[in-house]
């Protein structure tokens, strides 16, 4: 009796043709599965972003400097600027890594406006300094 891997390697072309034919004949079902997968991944990414930004916003989903609370404009800020010394990770992979590392110190939630002001003025804003 052959293993499933061996069967696939022996019948690879036939399997590929059958799968292709099935996808063509079930086009709408394939599109629906792809859309569902996309929606689920998008929702999980948004939930992770909210979770990370809430943690670094000291328990609230707001900019720690001005109190702005629209999630689309909130960003994660390095408290100590890294400059060009280190390639800064961004996006969902960065959020995943922070969560896996147990939310290390050194980050804060800022809105895009405060992030730009901080960058152009070269100032350091932390929650403790603002109070």
Coordinates of C-alpha atoms in Angstrom, one line a residue:
X1 CA 0.0 0.0 0.0
X2 CA 1.4 3.4 -1.0
X3 CA 1.4 6.5 1.2
X4 CA -0.6 9.6 0.4
X5 CA 2.6 11.5 -0.5
X6 CA 3.7 8.7 -2.8
X7 CA 0.2 8.6 -4.4
X8 CA 0.3 12.3 -5.1
X9 CA 3.8 12.1 -6.6
X10 CA 2.7 9.2 -8.9
X11 CA -0.6 10.9 -10.0
X12 CA 0.4 14.6 -9.7
X13 CA -0.7 15.7 -13.2
X14 CA -4.0 13.9 -12.9
X15 CA -4.7 15.4 -9.5
X16 CA -3.8 18.9 -10.7
X17 CA -6.2 18.6 -13.7
X18 CA -9.1 17.4 -11.5
X19 CA -8.6 20.2 -9.0
X20 CA -8.5 22.8 -11.8
X21 CA -11.6 21.4 -13.4
X22 CA -13.4 21.4 -10.0
X23 CA -12.4 25.0 -9.4
X24 CA -13.7 26.0 -12.9
X25 CA -17.0 24.2 -12.4
X26 CA -17.5 25.6 -8.8
X27 CA -16.3 29.1 -9.5
X28 CA -18.8 30.8 -7.2
X29 CA -18.1 28.5 -4.3
X30 CA -14.3 29.1 -4.7
X31 CA -14.9 32.9 -4.7
X32 CA -17.1 32.7 -1.6
X33 CA -14.4 30.6 0.2
X34 CA -11.7 33.1 -0.7
X35 CA -13.9 36.1 0.4
X36 CA -14.6 34.4 3.7
X37 CA -10.9 33.7 4.3
X38 CA -10.1 37.3 3.5
X39 CA -12.8 38.7 5.8
X40 CA -11.7 36.4 8.7
X41 CA -8.0 37.3 8.3
X42 CA -8.9 41.0 8.1
X43 CA -11.1 40.8 11.3
X44 CA -8.3 39.0 13.2
X45 CA -5.7 41.6 12.1
X46 CA -8.0 44.4 13.3
X47 CA -8.7 42.7 16.6
X48 CA -4.9 42.3 17.2
X49 CA -4.2 45.9 16.3
X50 CA -6.9 47.1 18.8
X51 CA -5.5 44.7 21.5
X52 CA -1.9 46.0 21.1
X53 CA -2.8 49.6 20.8
X54 CA -5.1 49.4 23.9
X55 CA -2.3 47.8 25.9
X56 CA 0.2 50.5 25.0
X57 CA -2.5 53.2 25.5
X58 CA -2.5 52.2 29.2
X59 CA -5.7 50.2 28.9
X60 CA -7.6 52.6 26.6
X61 CA -7.7 52.8 22.9
X62 CA -6.6 56.5 22.7
X63 CA -3.5 58.5 21.9
X64 CA -1.6 59.0 25.1
X65 CA -0.7 62.6 24.2
X66 CA -4.0 64.1 22.9
X67 CA -6.7 61.6 23.7
X68 CA -7.7 61.0 20.0
X69 CA -9.6 57.7 19.7
X70 CA -10.2 56.8 16.1
X71 CA -8.5 53.4 15.6
X72 CA -7.6 54.0 11.9
X73 CA -5.4 56.9 12.9
X74 CA -3.7 55.4 16.0
X75 CA -0.1 54.1 15.7
X76 CA 2.4 52.4 17.8
X77 CA 5.4 54.6 18.7
X78 CA 8.9 53.7 19.9
X79 CA 9.4 55.9 23.0
X80 CA 13.2 56.0 22.3
X81 CA 13.7 56.8 18.7
X82 CA 15.8 54.2 16.9
X83 CA 16.7 56.3 13.9
X84 CA 18.1 54.4 11.0
X85 CA 20.2 52.2 13.3
X86 CA 17.7 49.5 13.3
X87 CA 15.2 48.4 10.7
X88 CA 11.8 49.0 12.3
X89 CA 9.3 46.3 11.9
X90 CA 5.8 47.4 11.2
X91 CA 2.3 46.1 10.7
X92 CA 0.6 43.0 11.8
X93 CA 3.8 40.9 12.1
X94 CA 5.1 43.5 14.5
X95 CA 1.9 43.4 16.6
X96 CA 2.1 39.6 16.7
X97 CA 5.7 39.7 17.8
X98 CA 5.0 42.2 20.6
X99 CA 2.1 40.0 21.8
X100 CA 4.3 36.9 21.8
X101 CA 7.0 38.7 23.7
X102 CA 4.5 39.7 26.4
X103 CA 4.2 43.4 25.5
X104 CA 7.7 44.6 26.2
X105 CA 8.3 48.2 27.5
X106 CA 9.3 51.0 25.2
X107 CA 6.2 51.6 23.1
X108 CA 3.2 53.9 23.4
X109 CA 0.0 54.6 21.4
X110 CA 0.0 57.9 19.5
X111 CA -2.3 59.3 16.8
X112 CA -0.7 60.0 13.4
X113 CA -0.7 63.7 14.1
X114 CA 1.2 63.4 17.4
X115 CA 3.5 60.9 15.8
X116 CA 4.4 63.4 13.0
X117 CA 4.8 66.3 15.4
X118 CA 7.1 64.2 17.6
X119 CA 9.1 63.2 14.6
X120 CA 9.5 66.8 13.3
X121 CA 10.2 68.4 16.6
X122 CA 12.5 65.6 17.8
X123 CA 10.7 65.5 21.1
X124 CA 10.1 62.6 23.3
X125 CA 6.6 62.2 24.7
X126 CA 5.9 59.6 27.3
X127 CA 2.8 59.1 29.5
X128 CA 4.8 60.1 32.6
X129 CA 6.2 63.3 31.0
X130 CA 2.8 64.5 29.9
X131 CA 1.3 64.4 33.4

